[in-house]
Coordinates of C-alpha atoms in Angstrom, one line a residue:
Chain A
X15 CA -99.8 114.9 46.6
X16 CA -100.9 114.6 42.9
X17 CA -104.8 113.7 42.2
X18 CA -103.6 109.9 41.0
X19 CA -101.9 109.6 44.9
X20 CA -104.8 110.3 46.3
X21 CA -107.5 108.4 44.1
X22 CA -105.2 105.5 45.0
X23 CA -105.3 106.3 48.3
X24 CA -109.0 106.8 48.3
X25 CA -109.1 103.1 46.5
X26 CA -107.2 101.6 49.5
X27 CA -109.1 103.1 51.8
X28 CA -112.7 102.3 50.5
X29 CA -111.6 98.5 49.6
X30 CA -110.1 97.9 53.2
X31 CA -113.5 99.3 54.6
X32 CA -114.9 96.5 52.6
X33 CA -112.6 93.9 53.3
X34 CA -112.9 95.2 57.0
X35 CA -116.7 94.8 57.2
X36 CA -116.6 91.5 56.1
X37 CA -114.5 90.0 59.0
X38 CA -117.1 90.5 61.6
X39 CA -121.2 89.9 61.5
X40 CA -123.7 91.1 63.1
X41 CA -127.1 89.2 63.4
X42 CA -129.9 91.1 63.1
X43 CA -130.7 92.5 66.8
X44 CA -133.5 91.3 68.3
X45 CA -133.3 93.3 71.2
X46 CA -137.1 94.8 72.0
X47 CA -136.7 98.3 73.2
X48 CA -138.6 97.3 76.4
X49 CA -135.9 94.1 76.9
X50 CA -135.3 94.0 80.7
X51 CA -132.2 92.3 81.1
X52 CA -131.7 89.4 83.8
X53 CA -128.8 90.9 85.3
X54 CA -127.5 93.7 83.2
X55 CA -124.0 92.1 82.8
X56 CA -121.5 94.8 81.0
X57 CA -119.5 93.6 77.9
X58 CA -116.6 94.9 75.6
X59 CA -119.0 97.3 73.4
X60 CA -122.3 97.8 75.2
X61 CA -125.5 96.0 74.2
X62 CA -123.4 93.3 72.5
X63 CA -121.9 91.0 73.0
X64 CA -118.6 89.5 71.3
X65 CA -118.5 86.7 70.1
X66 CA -115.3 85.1 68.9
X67 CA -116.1 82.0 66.8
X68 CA -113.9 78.7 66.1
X69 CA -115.4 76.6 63.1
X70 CA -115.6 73.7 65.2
X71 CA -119.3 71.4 64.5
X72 CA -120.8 70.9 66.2
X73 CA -119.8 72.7 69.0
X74 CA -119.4 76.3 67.3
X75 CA -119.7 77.2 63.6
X76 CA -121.7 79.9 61.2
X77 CA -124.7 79.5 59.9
X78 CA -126.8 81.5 57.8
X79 CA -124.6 84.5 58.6
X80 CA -125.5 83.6 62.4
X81 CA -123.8 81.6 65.2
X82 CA -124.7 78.3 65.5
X83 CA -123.8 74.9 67.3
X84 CA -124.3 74.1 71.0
X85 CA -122.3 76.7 72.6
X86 CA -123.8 79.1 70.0
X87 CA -127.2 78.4 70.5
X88 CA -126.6 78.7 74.6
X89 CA -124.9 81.6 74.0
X90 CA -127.7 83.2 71.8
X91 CA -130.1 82.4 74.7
X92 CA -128.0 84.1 76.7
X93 CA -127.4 87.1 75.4
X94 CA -131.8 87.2 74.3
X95 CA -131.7 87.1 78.5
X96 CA -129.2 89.7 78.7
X97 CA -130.7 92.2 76.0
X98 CA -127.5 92.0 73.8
X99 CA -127.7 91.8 70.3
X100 CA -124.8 89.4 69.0
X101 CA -121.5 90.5 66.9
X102 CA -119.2 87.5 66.4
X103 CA -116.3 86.7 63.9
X104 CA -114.2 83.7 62.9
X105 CA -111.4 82.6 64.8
X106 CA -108.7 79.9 65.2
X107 CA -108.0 78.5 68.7
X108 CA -104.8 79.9 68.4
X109 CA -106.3 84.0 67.7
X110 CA -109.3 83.4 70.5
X111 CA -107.2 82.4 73.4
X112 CA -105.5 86.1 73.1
X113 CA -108.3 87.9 71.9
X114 CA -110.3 86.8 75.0
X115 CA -107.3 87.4 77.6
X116 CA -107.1 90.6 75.7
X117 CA -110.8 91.5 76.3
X118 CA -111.2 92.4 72.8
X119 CA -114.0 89.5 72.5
X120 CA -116.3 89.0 75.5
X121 CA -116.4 85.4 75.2
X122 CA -115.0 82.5 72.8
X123 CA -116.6 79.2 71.9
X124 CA -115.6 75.8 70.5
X125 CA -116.3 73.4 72.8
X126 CA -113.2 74.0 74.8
X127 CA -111.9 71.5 77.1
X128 CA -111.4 72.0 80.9
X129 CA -107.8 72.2 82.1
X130 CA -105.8 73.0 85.0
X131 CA -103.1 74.7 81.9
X132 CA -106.2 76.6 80.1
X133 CA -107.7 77.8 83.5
X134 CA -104.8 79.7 84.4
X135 CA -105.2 82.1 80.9
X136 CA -108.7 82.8 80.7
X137 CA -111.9 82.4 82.8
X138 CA -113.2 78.5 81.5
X139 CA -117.2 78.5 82.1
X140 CA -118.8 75.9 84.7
X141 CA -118.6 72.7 82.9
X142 CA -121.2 72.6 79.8
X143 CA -121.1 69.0 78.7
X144 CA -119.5 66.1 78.4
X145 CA -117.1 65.3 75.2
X146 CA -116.5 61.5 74.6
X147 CA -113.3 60.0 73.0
X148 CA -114.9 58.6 70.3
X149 CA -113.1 56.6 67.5
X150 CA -114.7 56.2 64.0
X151 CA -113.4 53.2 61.3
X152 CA -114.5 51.5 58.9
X153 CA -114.0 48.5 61.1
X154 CA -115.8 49.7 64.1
X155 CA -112.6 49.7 66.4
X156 CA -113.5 50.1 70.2
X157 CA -110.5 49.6 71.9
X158 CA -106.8 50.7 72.4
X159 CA -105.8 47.2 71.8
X160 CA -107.4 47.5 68.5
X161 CA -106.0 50.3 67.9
X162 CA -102.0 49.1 68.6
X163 CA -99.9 48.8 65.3
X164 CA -102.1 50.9 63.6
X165 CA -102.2 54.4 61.8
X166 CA -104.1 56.7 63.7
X167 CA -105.2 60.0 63.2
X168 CA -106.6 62.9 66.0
X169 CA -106.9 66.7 66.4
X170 CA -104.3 69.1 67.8
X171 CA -105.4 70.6 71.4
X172 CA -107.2 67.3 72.6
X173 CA -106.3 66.0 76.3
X174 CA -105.1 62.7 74.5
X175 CA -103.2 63.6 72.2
X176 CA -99.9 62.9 74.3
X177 CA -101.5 59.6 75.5
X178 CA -102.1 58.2 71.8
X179 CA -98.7 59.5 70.8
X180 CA -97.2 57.0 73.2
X181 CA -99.0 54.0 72.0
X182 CA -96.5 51.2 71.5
X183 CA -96.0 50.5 67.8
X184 CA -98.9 53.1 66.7
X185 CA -98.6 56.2 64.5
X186 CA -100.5 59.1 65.8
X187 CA -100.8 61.8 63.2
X188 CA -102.4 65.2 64.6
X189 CA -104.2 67.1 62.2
X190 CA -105.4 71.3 62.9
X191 CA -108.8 70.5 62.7
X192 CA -111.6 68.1 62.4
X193 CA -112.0 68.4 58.9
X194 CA -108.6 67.3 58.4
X195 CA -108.6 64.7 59.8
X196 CA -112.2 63.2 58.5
X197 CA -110.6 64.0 55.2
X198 CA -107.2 61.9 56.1
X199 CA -109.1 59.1 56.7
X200 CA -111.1 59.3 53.5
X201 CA -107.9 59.4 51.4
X202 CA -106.7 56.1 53.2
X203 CA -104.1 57.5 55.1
X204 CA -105.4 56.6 58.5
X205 CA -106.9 53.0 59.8
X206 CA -108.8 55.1 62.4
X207 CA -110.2 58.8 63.6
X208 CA -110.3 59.6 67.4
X209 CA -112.0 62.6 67.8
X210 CA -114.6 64.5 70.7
X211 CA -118.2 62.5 70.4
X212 CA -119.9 65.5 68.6
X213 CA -117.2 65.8 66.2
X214 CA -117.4 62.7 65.3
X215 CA -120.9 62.6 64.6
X216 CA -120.3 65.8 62.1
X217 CA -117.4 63.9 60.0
X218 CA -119.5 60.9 59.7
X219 CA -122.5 62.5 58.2
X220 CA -123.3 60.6 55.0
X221 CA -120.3 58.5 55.3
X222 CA -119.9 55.0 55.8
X223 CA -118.0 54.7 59.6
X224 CA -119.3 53.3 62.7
X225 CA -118.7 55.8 65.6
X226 CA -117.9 54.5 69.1
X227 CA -116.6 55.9 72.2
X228 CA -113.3 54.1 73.2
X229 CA -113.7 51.8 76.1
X230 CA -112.1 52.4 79.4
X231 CA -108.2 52.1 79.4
X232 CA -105.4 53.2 81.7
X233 CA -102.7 53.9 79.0
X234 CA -105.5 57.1 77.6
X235 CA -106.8 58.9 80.2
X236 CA -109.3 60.3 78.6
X237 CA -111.3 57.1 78.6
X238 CA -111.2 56.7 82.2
X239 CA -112.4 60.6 82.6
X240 CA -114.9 62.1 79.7
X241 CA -113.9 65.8 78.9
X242 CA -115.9 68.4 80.2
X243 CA -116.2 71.5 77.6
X244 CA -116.5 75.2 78.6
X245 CA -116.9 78.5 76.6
X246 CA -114.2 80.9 77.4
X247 CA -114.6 84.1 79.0
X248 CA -112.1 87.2 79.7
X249 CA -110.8 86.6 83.0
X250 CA -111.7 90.4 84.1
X251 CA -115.2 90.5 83.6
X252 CA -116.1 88.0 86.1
X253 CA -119.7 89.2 86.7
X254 CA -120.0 87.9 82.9
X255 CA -119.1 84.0 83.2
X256 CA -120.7 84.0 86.4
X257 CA -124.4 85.3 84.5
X258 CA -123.6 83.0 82.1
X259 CA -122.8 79.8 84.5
X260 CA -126.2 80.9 86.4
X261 CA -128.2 80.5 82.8
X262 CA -126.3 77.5 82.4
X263 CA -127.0 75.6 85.5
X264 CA -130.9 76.3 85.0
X265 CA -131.0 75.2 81.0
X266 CA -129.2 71.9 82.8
X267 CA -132.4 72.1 85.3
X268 CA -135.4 72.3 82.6
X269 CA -134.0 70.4 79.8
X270 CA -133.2 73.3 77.5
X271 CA -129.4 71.6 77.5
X272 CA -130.6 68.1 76.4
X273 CA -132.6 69.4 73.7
X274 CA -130.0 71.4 72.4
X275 CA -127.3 68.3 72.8
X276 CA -129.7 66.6 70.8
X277 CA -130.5 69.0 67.9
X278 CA -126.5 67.9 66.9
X279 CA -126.3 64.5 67.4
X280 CA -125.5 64.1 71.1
X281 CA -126.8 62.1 74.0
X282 CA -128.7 63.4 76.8
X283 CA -126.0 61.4 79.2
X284 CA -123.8 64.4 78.1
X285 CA -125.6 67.0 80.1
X286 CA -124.6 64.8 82.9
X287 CA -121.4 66.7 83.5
X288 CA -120.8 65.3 87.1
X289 CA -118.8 68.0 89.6
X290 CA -116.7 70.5 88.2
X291 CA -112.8 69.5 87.4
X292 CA -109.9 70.7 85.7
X293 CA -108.0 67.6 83.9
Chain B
X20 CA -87.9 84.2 84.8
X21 CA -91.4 81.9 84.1
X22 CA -91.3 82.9 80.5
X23 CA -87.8 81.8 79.8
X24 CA -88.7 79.0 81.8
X25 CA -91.7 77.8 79.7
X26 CA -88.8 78.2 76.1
X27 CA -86.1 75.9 78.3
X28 CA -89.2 73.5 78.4
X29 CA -90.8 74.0 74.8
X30 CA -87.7 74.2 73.1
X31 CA -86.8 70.5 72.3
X32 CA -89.9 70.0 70.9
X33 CA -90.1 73.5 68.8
X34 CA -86.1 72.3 67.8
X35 CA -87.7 68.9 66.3
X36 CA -89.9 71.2 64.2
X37 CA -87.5 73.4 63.0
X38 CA -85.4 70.4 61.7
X39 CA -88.2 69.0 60.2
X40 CA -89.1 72.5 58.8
X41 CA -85.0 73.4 57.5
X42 CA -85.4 69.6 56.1
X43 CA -88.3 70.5 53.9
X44 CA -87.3 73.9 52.6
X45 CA -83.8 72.1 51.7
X46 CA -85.2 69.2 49.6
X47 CA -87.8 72.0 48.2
X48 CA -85.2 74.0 46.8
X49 CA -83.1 71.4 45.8
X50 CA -85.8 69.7 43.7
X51 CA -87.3 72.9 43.1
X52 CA -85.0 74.9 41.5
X53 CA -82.9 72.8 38.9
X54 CA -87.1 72.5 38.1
X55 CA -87.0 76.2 37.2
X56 CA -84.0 76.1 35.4
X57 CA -85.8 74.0 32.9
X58 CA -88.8 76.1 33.0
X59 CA -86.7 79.2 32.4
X60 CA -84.9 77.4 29.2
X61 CA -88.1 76.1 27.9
X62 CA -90.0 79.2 27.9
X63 CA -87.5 80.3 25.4
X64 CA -87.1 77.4 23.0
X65 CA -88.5 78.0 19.7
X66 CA -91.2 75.8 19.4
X67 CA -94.6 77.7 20.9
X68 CA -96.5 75.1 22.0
X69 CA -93.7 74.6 24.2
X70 CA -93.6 78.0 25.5
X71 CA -97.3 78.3 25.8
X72 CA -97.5 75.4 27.9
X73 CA -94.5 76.2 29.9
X74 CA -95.6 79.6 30.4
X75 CA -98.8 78.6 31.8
X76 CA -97.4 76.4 34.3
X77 CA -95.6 79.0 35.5
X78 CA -98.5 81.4 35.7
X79 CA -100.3 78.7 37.0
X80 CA -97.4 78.2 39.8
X81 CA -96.8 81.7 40.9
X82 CA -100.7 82.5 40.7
X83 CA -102.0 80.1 43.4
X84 CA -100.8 80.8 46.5
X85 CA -98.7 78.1 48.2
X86 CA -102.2 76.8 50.9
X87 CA -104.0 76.2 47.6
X88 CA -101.2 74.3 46.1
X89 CA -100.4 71.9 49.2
X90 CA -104.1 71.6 49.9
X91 CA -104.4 70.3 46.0
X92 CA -100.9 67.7 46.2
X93 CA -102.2 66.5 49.9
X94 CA -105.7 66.3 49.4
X95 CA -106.0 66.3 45.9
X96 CA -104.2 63.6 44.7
X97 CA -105.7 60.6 46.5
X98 CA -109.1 61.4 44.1
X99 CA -106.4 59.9 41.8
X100 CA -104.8 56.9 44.0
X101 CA -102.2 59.0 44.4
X102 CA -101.4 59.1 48.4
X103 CA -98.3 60.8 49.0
X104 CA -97.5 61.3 53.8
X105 CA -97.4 64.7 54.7
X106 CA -93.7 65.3 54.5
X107 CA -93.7 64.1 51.0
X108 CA -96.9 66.1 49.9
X109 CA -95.1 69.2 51.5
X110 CA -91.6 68.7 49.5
X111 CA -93.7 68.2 46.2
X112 CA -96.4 71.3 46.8
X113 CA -93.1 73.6 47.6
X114 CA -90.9 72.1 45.0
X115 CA -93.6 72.9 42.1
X116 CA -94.3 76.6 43.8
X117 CA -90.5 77.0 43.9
X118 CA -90.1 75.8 40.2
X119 CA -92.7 78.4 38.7
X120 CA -91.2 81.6 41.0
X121 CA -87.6 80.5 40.0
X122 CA -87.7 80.3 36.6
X123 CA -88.9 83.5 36.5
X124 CA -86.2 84.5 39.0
X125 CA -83.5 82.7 36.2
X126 CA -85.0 83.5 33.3
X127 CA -84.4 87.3 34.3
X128 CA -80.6 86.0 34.8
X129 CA -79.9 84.4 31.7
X130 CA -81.1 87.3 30.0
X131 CA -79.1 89.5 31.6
X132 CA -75.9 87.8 30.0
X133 CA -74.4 90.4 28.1
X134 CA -75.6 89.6 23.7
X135 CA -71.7 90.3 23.4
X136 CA -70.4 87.2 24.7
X137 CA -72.8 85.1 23.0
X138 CA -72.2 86.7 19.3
X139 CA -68.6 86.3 20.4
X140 CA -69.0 82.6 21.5
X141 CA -71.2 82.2 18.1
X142 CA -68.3 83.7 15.9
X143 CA -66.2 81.9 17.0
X144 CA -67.8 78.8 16.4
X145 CA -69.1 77.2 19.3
X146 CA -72.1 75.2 19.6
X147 CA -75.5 76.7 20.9
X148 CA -75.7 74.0 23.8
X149 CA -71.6 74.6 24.9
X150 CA -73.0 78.4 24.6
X151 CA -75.6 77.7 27.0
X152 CA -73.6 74.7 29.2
X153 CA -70.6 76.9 29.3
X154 CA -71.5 80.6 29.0
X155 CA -75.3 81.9 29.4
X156 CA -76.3 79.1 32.7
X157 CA -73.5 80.1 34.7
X158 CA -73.1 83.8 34.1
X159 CA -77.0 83.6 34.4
X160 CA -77.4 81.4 37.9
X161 CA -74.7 84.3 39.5
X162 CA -76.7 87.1 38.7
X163 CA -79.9 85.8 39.7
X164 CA -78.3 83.8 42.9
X165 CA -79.1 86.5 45.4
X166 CA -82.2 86.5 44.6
X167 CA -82.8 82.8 44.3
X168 CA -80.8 82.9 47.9
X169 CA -83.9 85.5 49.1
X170 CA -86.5 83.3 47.6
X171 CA -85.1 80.3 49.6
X172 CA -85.1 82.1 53.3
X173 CA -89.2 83.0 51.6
X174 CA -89.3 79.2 51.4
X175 CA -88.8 78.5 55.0
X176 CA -91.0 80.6 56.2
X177 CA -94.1 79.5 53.6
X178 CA -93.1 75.9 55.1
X179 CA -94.7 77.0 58.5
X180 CA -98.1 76.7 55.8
X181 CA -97.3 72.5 56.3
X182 CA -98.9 72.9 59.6
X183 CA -102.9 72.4 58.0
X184 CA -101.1 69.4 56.8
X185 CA -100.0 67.9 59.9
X186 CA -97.0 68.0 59.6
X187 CA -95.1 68.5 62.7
X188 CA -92.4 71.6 61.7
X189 CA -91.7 74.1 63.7
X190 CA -95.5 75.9 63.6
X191 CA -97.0 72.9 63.5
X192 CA -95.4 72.2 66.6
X193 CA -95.9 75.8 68.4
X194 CA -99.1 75.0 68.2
X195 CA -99.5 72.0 69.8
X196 CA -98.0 73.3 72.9
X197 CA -100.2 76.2 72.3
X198 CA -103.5 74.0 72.2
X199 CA -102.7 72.3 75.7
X200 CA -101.1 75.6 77.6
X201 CA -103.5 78.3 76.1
X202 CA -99.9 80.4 76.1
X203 CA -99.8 81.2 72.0
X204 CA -98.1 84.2 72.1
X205 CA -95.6 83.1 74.2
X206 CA -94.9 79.6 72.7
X207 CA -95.4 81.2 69.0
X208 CA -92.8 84.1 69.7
X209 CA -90.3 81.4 70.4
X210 CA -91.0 79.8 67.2
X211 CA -90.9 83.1 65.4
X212 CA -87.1 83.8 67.3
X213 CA -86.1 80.4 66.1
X214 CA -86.9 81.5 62.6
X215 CA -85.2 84.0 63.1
X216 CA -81.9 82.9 64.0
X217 CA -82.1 81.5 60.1
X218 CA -83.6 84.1 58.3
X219 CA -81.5 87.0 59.7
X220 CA -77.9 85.1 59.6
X221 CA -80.0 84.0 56.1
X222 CA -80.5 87.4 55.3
X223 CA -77.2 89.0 55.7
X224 CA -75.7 86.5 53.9
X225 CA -77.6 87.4 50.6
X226 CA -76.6 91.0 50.9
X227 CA -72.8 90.1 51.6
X228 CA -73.3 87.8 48.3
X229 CA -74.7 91.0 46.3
X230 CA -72.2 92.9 47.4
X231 CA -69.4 90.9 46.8
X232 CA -70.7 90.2 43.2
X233 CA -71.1 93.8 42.3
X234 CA -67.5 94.6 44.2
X235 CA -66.2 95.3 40.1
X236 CA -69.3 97.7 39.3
X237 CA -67.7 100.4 42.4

């Protein structure tokens, strides 16, 4: 192998190191070295814990090089109670689902909704919170009537999806993300956004659209029924989504939930999660 | 038995995708590379203004990578009140990434026509557009056909980018069954075996071109 071979070799090498490093983060661990953890929970590389991250406001993004959103934020609580320092790295919902059944990520967030479907892939945490269909217009539209004969516009992976699709005489786009689909409406091609409550508030921001949650109707279920969200866990390590769902219910208990929900736009009525149900 | 169960019940709806996925790539390349053709002959015309600008739409074209370009024609345009639907947004972004990678594609096929038969048309008197019409298009557009036949099985597959439009081809809709089942692997191998079954009968067909075409050269 001639010296130029190798240089170029060397040049790979040293640029895909780089490249590598930059697909995961690591917040600065604030693990004391006298932490004693609340349960000692074990996880996919010890002392941290894995975090794989959807960019879904407000339920999971990156901040500041650091996890934030709701599930984030009760996620960095839990690992501070568990002694683990935090790796995470972005994901679609399309790479976390494996990468959690895979156990190559301890858990995955994104405000994930319960369902019978989901439950039988991965481990879905005790219910979190409660995710409104919420439908933002210019005209303030509140119901499905309001909504018939129009074009509408949601997000792939939403329980109602299929429900709005069969809306007599409406047009239901689905869009991959949010973002998308706050951005469809913008350019005029939608009359109306029906998104999760919290995601809704996000794609508002600074923008002039009245939010409300769609009233009660039998032809979407998801009015009759709010969605309860979960982070994901690998369905192996069960001694981790039960720690978790133990620091759950007591954050529920002494408020820590609500104040979260409210630091992004959501009502306390959402910590009211009701008993546990898969949709 | 589940998992072929699971396809038998995901496969109408992946099927809808594909059409709407072979639909796109068709009207692409149909608009896309008579588009190139035009690039190709302009980046040769004598006037350099012409060829500057040509040439930089063509850099420009085969530089950004396909995302960028539907990203720019879906979401893009309306800055402009210019709203084009998905489907149409898809067939534009494709068509102008096709244009700028084919004329290079052609460009290296005209050229390739031997100087001979064009100092031979030119003696004996024929005019430079029947040169071009007649002789250097169609001896060009053979030679570069299996690649152009490549590039248009590439095209399909870059389609599956459509899905961050909304549009519901065949990723698009693998996807969506993913989102509610959680099973992506399984739901997107199906997709990938149902590109398959046109990319491989695609393939095979591009090398039974070339070899037909260089049959005289053995």
């Amino acid at each position: 192998m001639n010296k130029r071979s190798l240089t170029g070799i060397g040049g790979v090498a040293v640029v895909s190191a780089l490249l590598l490093s930059g697909c995961s983060a690591a917040s600065e661990s604030t693990v004391a070295d006298d932490c004693e953890p609340r349960t000692g929970v074990e996880t996919v590389k010890e002392g941290v814990l894995t975090v794989a991250l959807t960019n879904t406001p407000p339920y999971s993004l990156e901040a500041d090089g650091s996890i934030s959103g709701i599930d984030s934020d009760m996620m960095t609580e839990f690992a501070a109670e568990e002694c683990l320092s935090i790796e995470f790295a972005p994901y679609t919902y399309a790479t976390a689902i494996p990468a959690t059944e895979q156990a190559r990520v301890d858990v995955a967030l994104g405000g994930f909704y319960r369902t019978e479907a989901r439950a039988e892939v991965v481990t879905l945490s005790d219910p979190l919170y409660l995710d409104e269909l919420s439908v933002y217009s210019e005209e303030g539209f509140s119901t499905v009537d309001e909504l018939l004969g129009k074009t509408i516009g949601t997000v792939e992976g939403y329980l109602w999806v299929d429900d709005l699709k069969n809306l007599p005489g409406t047009e239901t786009r689905v869009y991959p993300d949010s973002l998308s689909l706050a951005q469809d409406l913008k350019a005029g091609r939608l009359d109306a956004a029906l998104d999760g409550y919290g995601a809704a508030t996000i794609a508002t921001q600074g923008e002039d659209y009245v939010i409300e949650v769609l009233k009660e109707d039998a032809r979407v279920d998801s009015t009759n029924v709010p969605s309860q969200t979960a982070v994901l866990f690998d369905p192996a390590n069960t001694a981790l989504s039960d720690a978790f769902n133990a620091l759950a219910a007591e954050m529920r208990e002494d408020g820590r939930l609500v104040k979260i929900l409210a630091a992004y736009g959501l009502p306390a009525s959402a910590a009211e999660v009701g008993d546990s149900r898969l949709i | 038995m589940e998992l072929l169960s699971d396809w038998l019940e995901w496969s109408p709806r992946l099927l809808s995708g594909l059409w709407v996925s072979v639909q796109v790539t068709a009207l692409s390349l149909l608009v896309g590379i008579p588009l190139g053709l035009g690039l190709a002959l302009l980046s040769s015309v004598k006037s350099r203004v012409v060829r500057i600008l040509t040439m930089i739409f063509i850099e420009v074209g085969r530089g950004m990578p396909a995302i960028v370009m539907l990203q720019m024609v879906y979401f893009g345009l309306p800055e402009f009140n210019i709203v084009l639907d998905s489907f149409t947004a898809t067939v534009v972004a494709l068509s102008l990434t096709t244009s700028a990678y084919t004329s290079e594609i052609i460009r290296a096929g005209l050229r390739a026509v031997p100087d001979g038969e064009i100092e031979a048309a030119d003696a004996l008197g024929i005019k430079r557009l029947d040169v071009m019409r007649f002789i250097v298009v169609p001896q060009g557009f053979r030679i570069a056909l299996p690649t152009l036949m490549g590039f248009a099985i590439l095209i399909l597959q870059v389609s599956s980018l459509a899905f961050t439009l909304g549009l519901p081809e065949l990723l698009s809709q693998a996807y969506s069954v993913g989102a509610s089942t959680f099973h992506y692997l399984e739901v997107l191998t199906l997709a990938g075996l149902m590109y398959l079954v046109i990319t491989v009968p695609g393939g095979w067909l591009v090398e039974n071109f070339e070899k037909r075409l260089s049959r005289h050269l053995s």
